[in-house]
XYZ file of C-alpha atoms in Angstrom:
562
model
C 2.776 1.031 24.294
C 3.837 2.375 28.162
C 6.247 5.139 28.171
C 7.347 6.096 31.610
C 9.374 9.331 32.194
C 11.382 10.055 35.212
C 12.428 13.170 36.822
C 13.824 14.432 40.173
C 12.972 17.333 41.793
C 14.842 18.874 45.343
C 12.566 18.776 48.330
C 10.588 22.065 48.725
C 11.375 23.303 45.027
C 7.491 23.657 44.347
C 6.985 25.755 47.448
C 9.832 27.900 46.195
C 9.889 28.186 42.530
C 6.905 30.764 41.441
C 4.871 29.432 38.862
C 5.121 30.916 34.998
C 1.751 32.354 35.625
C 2.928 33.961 39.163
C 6.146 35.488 37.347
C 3.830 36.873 34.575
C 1.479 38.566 36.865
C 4.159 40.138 38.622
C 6.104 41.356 36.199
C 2.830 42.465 34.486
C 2.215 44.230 37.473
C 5.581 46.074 37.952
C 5.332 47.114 34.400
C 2.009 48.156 34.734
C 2.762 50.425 37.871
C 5.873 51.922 36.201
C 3.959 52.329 33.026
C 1.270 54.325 34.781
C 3.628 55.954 37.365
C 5.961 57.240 34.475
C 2.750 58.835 32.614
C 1.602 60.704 35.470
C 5.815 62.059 36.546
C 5.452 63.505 32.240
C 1.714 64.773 32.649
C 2.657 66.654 35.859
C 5.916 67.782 34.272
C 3.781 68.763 31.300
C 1.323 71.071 33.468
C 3.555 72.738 34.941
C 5.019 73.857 31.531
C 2.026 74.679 30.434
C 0.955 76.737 33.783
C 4.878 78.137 33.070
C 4.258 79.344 29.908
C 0.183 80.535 30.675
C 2.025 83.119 33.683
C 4.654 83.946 30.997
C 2.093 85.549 28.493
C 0.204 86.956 31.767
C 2.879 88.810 32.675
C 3.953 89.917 29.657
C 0.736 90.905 28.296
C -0.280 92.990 31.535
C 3.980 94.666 30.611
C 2.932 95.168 27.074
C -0.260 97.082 28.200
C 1.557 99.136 30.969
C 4.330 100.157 28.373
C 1.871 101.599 25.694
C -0.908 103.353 27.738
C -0.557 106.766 27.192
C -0.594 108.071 29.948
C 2.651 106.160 30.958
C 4.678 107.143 27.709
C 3.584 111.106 28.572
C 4.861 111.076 32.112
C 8.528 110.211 31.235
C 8.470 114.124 30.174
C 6.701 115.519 33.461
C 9.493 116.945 35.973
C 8.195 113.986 38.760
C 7.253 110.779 36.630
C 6.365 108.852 39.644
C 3.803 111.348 40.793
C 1.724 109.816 37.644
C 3.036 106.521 36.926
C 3.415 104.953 40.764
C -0.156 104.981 41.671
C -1.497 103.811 38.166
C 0.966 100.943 38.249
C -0.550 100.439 41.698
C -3.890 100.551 40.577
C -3.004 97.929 38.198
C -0.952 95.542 39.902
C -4.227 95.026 42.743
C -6.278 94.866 39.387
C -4.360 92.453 37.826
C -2.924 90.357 40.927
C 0.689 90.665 39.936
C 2.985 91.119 42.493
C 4.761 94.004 41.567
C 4.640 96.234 37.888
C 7.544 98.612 37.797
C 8.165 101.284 35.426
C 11.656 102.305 35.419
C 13.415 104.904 32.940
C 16.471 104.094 30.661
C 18.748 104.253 33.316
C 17.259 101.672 35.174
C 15.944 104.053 37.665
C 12.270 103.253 38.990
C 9.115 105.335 38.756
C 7.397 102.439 40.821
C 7.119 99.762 43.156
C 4.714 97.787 45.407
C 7.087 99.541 48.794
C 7.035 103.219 48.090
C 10.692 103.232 49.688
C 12.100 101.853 46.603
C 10.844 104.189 44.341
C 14.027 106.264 42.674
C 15.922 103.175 43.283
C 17.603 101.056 40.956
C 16.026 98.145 39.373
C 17.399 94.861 41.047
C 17.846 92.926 38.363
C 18.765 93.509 34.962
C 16.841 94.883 32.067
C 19.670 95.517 29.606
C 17.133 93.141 26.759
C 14.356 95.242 27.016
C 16.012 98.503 26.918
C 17.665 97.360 23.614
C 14.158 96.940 22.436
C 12.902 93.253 22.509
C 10.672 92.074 25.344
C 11.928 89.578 27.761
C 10.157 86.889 29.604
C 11.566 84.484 32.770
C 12.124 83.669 36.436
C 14.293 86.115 38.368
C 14.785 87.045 41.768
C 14.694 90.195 43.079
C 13.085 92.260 45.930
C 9.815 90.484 45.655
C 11.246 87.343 45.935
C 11.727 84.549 43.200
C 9.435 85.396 40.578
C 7.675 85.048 37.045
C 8.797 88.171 35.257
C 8.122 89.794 31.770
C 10.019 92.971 30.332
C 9.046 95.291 28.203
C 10.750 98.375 26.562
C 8.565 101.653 26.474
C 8.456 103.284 23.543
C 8.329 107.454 22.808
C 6.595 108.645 19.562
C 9.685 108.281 17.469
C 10.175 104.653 18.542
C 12.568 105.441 20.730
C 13.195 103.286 23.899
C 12.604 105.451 27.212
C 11.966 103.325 29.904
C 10.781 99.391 30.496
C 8.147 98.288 32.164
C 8.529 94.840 34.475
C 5.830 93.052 35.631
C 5.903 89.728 37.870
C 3.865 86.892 39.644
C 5.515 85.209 42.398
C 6.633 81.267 41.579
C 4.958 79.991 44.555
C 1.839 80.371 43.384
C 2.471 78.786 39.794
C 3.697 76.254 42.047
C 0.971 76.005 44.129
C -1.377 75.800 41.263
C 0.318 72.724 40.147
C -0.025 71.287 43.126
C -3.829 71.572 43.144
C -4.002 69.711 40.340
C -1.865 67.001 42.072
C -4.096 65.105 44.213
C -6.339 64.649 40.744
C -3.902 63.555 39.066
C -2.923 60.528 41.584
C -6.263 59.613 41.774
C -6.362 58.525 38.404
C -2.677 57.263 38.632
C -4.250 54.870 41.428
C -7.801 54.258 39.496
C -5.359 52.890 36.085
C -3.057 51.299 38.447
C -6.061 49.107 40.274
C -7.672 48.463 36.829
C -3.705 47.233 35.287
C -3.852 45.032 38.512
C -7.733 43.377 37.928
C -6.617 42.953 34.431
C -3.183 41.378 34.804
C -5.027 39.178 37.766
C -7.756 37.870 34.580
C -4.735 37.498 32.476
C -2.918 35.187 35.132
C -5.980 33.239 35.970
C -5.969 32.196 32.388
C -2.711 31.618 32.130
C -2.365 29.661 35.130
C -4.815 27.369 33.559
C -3.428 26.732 30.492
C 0.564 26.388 31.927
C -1.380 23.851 34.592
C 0.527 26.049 37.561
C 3.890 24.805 36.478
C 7.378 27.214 36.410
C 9.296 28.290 33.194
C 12.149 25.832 34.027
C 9.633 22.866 34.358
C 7.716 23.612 31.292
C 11.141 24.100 29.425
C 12.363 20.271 30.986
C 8.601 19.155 30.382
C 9.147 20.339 26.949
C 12.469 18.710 26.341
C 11.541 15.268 27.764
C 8.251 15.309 25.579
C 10.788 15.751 22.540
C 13.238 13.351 23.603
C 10.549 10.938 23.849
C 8.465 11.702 20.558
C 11.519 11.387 18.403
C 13.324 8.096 20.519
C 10.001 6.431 19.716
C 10.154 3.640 17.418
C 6.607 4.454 16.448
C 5.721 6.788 14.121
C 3.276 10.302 16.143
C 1.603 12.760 14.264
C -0.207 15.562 15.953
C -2.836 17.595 14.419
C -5.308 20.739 15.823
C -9.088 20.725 15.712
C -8.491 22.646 11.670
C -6.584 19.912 10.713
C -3.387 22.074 10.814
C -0.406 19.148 11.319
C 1.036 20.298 14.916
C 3.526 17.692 15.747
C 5.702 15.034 13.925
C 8.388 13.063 14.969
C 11.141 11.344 13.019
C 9.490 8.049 12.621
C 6.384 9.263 10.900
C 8.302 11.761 8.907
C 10.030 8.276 7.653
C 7.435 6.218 7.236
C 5.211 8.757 5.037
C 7.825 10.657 3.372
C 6.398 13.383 4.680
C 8.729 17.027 4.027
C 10.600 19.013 6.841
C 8.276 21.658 6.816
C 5.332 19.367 8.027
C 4.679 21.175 11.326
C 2.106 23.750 10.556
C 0.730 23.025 7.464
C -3.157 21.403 6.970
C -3.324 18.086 5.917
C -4.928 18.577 2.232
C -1.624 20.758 1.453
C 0.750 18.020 2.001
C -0.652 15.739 -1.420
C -1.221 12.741 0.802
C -3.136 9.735 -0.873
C -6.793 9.421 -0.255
C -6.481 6.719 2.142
C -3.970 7.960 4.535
C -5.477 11.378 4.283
C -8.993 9.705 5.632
C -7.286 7.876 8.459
C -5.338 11.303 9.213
C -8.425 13.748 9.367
C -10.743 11.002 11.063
C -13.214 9.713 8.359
C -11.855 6.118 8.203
C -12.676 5.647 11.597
C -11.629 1.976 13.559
C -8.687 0.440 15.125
C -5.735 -0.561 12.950
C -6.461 1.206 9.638
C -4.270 -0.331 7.423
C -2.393 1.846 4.611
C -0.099 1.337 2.169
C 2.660 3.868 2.038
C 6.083 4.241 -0.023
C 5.974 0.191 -0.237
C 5.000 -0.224 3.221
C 2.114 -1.549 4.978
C 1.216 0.777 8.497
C -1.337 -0.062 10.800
C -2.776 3.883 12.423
C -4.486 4.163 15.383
C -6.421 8.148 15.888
C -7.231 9.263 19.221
C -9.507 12.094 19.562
C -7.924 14.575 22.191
C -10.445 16.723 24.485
C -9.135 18.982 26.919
C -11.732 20.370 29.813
C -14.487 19.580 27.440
C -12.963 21.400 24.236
C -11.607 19.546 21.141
C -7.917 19.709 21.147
C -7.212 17.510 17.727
C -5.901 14.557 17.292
C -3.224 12.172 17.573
C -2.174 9.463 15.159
C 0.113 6.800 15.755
C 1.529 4.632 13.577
C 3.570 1.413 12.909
C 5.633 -0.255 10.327
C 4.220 -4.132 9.744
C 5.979 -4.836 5.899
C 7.830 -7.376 7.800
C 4.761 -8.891 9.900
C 2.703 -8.858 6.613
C 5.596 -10.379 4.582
C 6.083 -13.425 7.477
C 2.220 -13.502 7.207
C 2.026 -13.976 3.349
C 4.939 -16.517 3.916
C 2.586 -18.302 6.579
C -0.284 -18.193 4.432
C 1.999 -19.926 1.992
C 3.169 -22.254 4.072
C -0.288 -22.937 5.401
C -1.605 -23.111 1.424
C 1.231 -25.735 0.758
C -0.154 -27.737 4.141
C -3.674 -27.630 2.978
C -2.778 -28.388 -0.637
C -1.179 -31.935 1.038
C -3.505 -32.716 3.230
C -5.794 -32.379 0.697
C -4.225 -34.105 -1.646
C -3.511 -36.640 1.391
C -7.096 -37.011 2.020
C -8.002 -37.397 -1.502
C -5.261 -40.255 -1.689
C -6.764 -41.662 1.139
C -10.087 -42.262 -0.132
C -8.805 -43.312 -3.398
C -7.026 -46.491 -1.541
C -10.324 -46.997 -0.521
C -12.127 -47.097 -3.436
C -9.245 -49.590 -4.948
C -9.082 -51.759 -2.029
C -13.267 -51.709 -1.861
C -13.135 -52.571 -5.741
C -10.263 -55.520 -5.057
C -12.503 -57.115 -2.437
C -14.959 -56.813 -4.129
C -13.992 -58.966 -7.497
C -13.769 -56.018 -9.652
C -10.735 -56.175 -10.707
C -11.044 -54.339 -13.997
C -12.752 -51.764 -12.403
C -10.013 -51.103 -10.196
C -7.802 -50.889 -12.782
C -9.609 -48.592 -15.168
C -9.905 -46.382 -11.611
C -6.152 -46.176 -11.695
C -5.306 -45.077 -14.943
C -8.071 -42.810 -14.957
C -6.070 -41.520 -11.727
C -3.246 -41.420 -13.389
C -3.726 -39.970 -16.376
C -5.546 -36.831 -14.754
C -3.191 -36.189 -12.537
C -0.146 -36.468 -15.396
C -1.875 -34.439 -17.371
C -2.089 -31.354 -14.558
C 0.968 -31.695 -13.774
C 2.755 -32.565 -17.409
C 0.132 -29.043 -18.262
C 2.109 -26.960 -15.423
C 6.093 -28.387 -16.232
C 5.388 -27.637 -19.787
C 3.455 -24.374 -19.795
C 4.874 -23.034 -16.597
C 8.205 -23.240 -16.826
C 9.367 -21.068 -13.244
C 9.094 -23.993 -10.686
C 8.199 -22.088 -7.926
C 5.173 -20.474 -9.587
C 3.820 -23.708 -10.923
C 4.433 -25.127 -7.897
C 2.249 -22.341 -6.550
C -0.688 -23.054 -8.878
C -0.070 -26.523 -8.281
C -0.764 -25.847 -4.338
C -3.912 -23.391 -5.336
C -4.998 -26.176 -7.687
C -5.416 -28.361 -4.493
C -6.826 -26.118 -2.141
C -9.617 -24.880 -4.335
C -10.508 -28.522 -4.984
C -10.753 -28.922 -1.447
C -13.440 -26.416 -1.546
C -15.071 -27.962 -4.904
C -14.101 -25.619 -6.841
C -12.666 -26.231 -10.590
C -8.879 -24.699 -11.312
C -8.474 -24.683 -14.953
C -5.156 -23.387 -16.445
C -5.998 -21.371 -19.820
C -4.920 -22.963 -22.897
C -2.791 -19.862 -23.980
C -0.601 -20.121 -20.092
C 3.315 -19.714 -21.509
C 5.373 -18.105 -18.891
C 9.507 -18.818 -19.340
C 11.549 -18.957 -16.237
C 11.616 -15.582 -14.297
C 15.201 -14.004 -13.915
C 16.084 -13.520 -10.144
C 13.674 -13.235 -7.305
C 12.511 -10.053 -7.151
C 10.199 -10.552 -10.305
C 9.399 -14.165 -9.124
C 8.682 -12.943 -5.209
C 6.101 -10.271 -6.882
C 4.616 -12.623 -9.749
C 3.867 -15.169 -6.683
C 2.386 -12.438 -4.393
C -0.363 -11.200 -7.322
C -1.021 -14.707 -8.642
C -1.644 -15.574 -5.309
C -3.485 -13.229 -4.139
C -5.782 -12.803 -7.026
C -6.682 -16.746 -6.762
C -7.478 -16.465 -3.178
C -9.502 -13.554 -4.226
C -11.409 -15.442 -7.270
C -12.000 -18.449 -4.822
C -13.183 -16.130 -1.905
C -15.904 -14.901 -4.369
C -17.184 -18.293 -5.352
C -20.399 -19.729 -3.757
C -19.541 -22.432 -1.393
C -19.319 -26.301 -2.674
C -18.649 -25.003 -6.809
C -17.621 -22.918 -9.433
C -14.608 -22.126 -11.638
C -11.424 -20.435 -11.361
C -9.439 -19.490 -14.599
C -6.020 -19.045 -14.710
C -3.406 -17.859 -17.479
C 0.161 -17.015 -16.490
C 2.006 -16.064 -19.960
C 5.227 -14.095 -21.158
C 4.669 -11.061 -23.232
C 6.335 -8.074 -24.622
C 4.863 -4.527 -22.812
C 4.607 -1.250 -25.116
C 8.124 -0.642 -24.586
C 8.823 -4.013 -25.866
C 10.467 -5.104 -22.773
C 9.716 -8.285 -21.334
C 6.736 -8.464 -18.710
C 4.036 -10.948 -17.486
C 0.765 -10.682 -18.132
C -2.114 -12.513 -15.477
C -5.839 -12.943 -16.155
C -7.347 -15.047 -13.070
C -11.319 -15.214 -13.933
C -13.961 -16.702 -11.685
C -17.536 -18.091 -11.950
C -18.559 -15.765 -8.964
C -20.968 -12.660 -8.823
C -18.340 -10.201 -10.298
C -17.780 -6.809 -9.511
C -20.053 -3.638 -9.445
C -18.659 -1.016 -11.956
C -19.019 1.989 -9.318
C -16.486 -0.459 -7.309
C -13.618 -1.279 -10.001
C -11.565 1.379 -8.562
C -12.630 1.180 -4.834
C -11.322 -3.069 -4.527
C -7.938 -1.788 -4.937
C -8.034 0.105 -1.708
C -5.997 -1.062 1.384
C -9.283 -1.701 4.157
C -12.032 -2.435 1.364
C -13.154 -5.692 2.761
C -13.452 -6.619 6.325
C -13.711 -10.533 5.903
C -10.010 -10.665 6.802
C -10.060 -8.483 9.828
C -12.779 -9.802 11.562
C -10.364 -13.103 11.728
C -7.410 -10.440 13.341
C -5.924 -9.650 9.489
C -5.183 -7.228 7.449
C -8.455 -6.748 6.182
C -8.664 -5.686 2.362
C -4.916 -5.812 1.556
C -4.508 -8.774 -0.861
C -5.877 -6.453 -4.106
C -4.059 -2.992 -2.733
C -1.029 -5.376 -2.757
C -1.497 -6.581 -5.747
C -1.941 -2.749 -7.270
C 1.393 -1.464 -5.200
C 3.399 -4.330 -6.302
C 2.258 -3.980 -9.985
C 2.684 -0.254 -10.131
C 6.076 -0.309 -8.274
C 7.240 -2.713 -11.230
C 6.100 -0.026 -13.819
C 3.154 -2.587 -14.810
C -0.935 -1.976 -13.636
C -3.837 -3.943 -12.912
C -7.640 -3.849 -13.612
C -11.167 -5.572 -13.857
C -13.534 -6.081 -16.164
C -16.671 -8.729 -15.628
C -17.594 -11.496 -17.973
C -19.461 -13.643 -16.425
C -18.054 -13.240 -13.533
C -14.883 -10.911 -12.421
C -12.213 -10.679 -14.303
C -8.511 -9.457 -13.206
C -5.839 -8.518 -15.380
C -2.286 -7.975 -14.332
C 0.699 -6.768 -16.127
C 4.128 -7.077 -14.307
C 7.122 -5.927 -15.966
C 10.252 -8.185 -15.207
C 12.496 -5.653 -14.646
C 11.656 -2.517 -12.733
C 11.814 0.943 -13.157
C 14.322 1.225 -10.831
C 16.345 -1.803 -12.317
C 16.281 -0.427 -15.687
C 18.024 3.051 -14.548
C 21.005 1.204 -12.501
C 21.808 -0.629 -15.784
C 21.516 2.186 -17.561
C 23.895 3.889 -15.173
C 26.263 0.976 -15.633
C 26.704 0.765 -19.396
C 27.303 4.572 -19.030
C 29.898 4.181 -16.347
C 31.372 1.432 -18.865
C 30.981 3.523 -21.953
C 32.726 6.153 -19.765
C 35.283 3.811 -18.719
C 35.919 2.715 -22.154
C 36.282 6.084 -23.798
C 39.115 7.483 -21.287
């Protein structure tokens, strides 16, 4: 089988079109960088909360301590507060590195501040919060500048609010504390960034490998003409992995093995396949042409391992439909059994002639005519034994051919005394008694020694279990027989190789012989006596025959009863 696939592609679209692999890594790497970049915009943005809310309680805990030392709350009752309360808050706004502490009275009025000028003034922004008595924490600006400020009310002995106390830390340097940290922090923005970029690299490497360097748009038309040309196959694919997991199946196979829509992706021993195909499938019945017998079809699979830069990749089987070969075959083989069984008998005639016409020179004339009727009267009695107990002419003209051709190889053909078959209705029970009388006299005769033996033969109408009418076939032969540990394995498509070392269908005469008797509702089977014995029972109408007439009398009852 060739399959040739044609495409066109515009001049310079390779050198243009960036590979699936190159459109991962990039995109990989964008995300990457914006991934990383976007972390490190929230962790900054995060510290500097965190710095924000660390100067918050600094400030407000140095407020809290200037508004209840002691010494603070006594001077609101001295004549001069600020005398007292300016150079302590000095003292600790150097000790504290604040940038200003001011303590002002409930008027707003201050008893301090960093430029002595200002003291008496009022405050320059507004305290109205803590002088109701909560404490107050933010960024103002005021004479200092833009700053982190806390306020605090001050408190007399009764609990009374007499003053607040504001404390601040300039902004800048939160800020610049922030920025310390910011040369760190790219660092490892830069360090995740290059190590996002080595691993997206690996990732495309691999990837490029495995898409073979091609674009998305020519793996998506890659992946459509691979389709298109699976399922337009007249030959039946199957694709399976290296675990025996089904992968691929087009419409032919699914056809030819009845297998369900939900193939793809389910192993092989889930899908209740027979022994035989399921050996060809997984690799154990190993050779070309492996025939098997499927839904009343005979396919002939080929496996092909599949390795891929050294690695198992699975397996493909392919598979086609030869019922119609094999049929035109069995027909030859007919043909070519009816040919033999004349020029047999031709030859035989020929040397008979002889023998008169040597007797008839020779005198003996009573000889010769003793030879004749002798002639005569076996061959009448053959043929008077096939008219009368074989009343289907085309199967006694079959054993009539068989009878020939295994004389030709000296072997007897003996019909059984208790042979009674009546005509067969139609050809569909005649076609299928021919095919496993046939085949199970080639078989006997194939198992005889060369130059002698015996072949048996008993053709007979009966009634089956059911009490419907059926045939029943015993074909016996002289020959070795058959070992018990095989009774079962004969039956199986491939069992013998004698036929396909000629270019046959090697083993398929007794697997034949099973399907045809089992698709009739009937069986098959062996015993040995003296040789093997087969026994075939073939119902003369079919399962499937007996459930249209059944559907017709109900249509007519049906009909009737309206």
């Amino acid at each position: 089988m060739v399959v040739i696939t044609v495409g066109f592609r515009k001049r310079g679209a390779a050198t243009r079109r960036l590979s699936l692999a190159g459109q991962f890594f990039a995109l990989q790497l964008v995300l990457v960088v914006i991934a990383i970049t976007a972390s490190g915009v929230f962790w900054w943005r995060q510290n500097r909360a965190e710095l924000d809310e660390q100067y918050a309680q600094r400030v407000l805990t140095i407020a809290e301590s200037v508004a209840t030392l002691p010494t603070v709350r006594q001077a609101f009752d001295d004549p001069e507060p600020a005398r007292t309360i300016a150079p302590l808050a000095e003292r600790i706004r150097r000790a504290t590195g604040a940038s200003f502490v001011v303590v002002a009275n409930e008027h707003q009025v201050r008893y301090s501040h960093p430029v002595e000028s200002r003291i008496g003034e009022h405050l320059s922004t507004d305290a109205s919060i803590a002088l109701s008595g909560r404490s107050w924490t933010g960024v103002q600006v005021g004479t200092t500048g833009r700053s982190m400020r806390a306020k605090v009310p001050v408190l007399d002995q009764g609990g009374e609010v007499i003053g607040v106390v504001s404390v601040g830390i300039p902004v800048t340097d939160v800020a610049d504390e922030v920025w310390e940290t910011l040369p760190r922090l790219v660092g490892v923005v830069l360090g995740l960034v290059l190590v996002g970029a080595v691993g997206t690299y690996l990732i495309f490497r691999r990837m490029r490998r495995q898409t073979f360097g091609m674009a998305a748009g020519e793996i998506g038309t890659l992946v459509e003409h691979r389709m298109a040309m699976l399922h337009a196959l007249k030959e039946g694919v199957v694709a399976c992995d290296p675990a025996g997991r089904v992968t691929l199946v087009n419409d032919e196979a699914r056809r030819l093995l009845g297998l369900p829509d939900d193939t793809e992706g389910r192993f092989l021993e889930r899908l209740e396949l027979p022994e035989r195909l399921h050996e060809v499938l997984d690799g154990r019945a190993d050779g070309a042409d492996q025939i098997v017998l499927r839904r009343g079809r005979v396919l002939a699979l080929n496996r092909m391992p599949v390795r891929m830069d050294g690695r198992d990749g699975g397996s493909v089987v392919t598979l086609r439909d030869r019922t119609q070969l094999d049929r035109l075959a069995r027909e030859l083989d007919g043909a070519r059994t009816t040919t033999d069984a004349l020029r047999a008998q031709a030859h035989e005639f020929s040397n008979r002639i002889h023998t008169i016409a040597g007797l008839l020179e020779l005198g003996e004339h009573e000889e010769a005519r003793t030879f004749v009727e002798e002639l005569s009267t076996t061959q009448a009695q053959l043929s008077e034994q096939l008219t009368t107990r074989v009343r289907d002419p085309a199967v006694a003209a079959l054993l009539l051919a068989k009878s020939a051709a295994a004389g030709e190889r000296g072997a007897e053909f003996v019909l059984a005394p208790e042979a009674d078959l009546d005509a067969l209705p139609g050809t569909g029970a005649r076609e299928d008694l021919i095919l496993v009388v046939g085949n199970l006299i080639d078989n006997a005769v194939d198992s005889l020694e060369p130059g002698g033996g015996r072949v048996g033969v008993s053709v007979r109408s009966v009634r089956d279990e059911a009490g419907a009418a059926a045939t029943l076939v015993e074909v016996d032969d002289s020959g070795p027989g058959v070992a018990p540990e095989l009774a079962e394995e004969v039956f199986r498509a491939g069992f013998t190789t004698k036929v396909a070392q000629r270019g046959g269908t090697g083993g398929l005469g007794l697997a034949l012989v099973r399907q045809t008797c089992r698709n009739r509702g009937g069986w098959v089977r062996i015993d040995n006596d003296q040789g093997a014995v087969f026994t075939a029972l073939l119902p003369v109408s079919t399962p499937a025959d007996d459930s249209a007439r059944d559907d017709s009398e109900r249509e007519e009852l049906d009909g009737s009863g309206g």
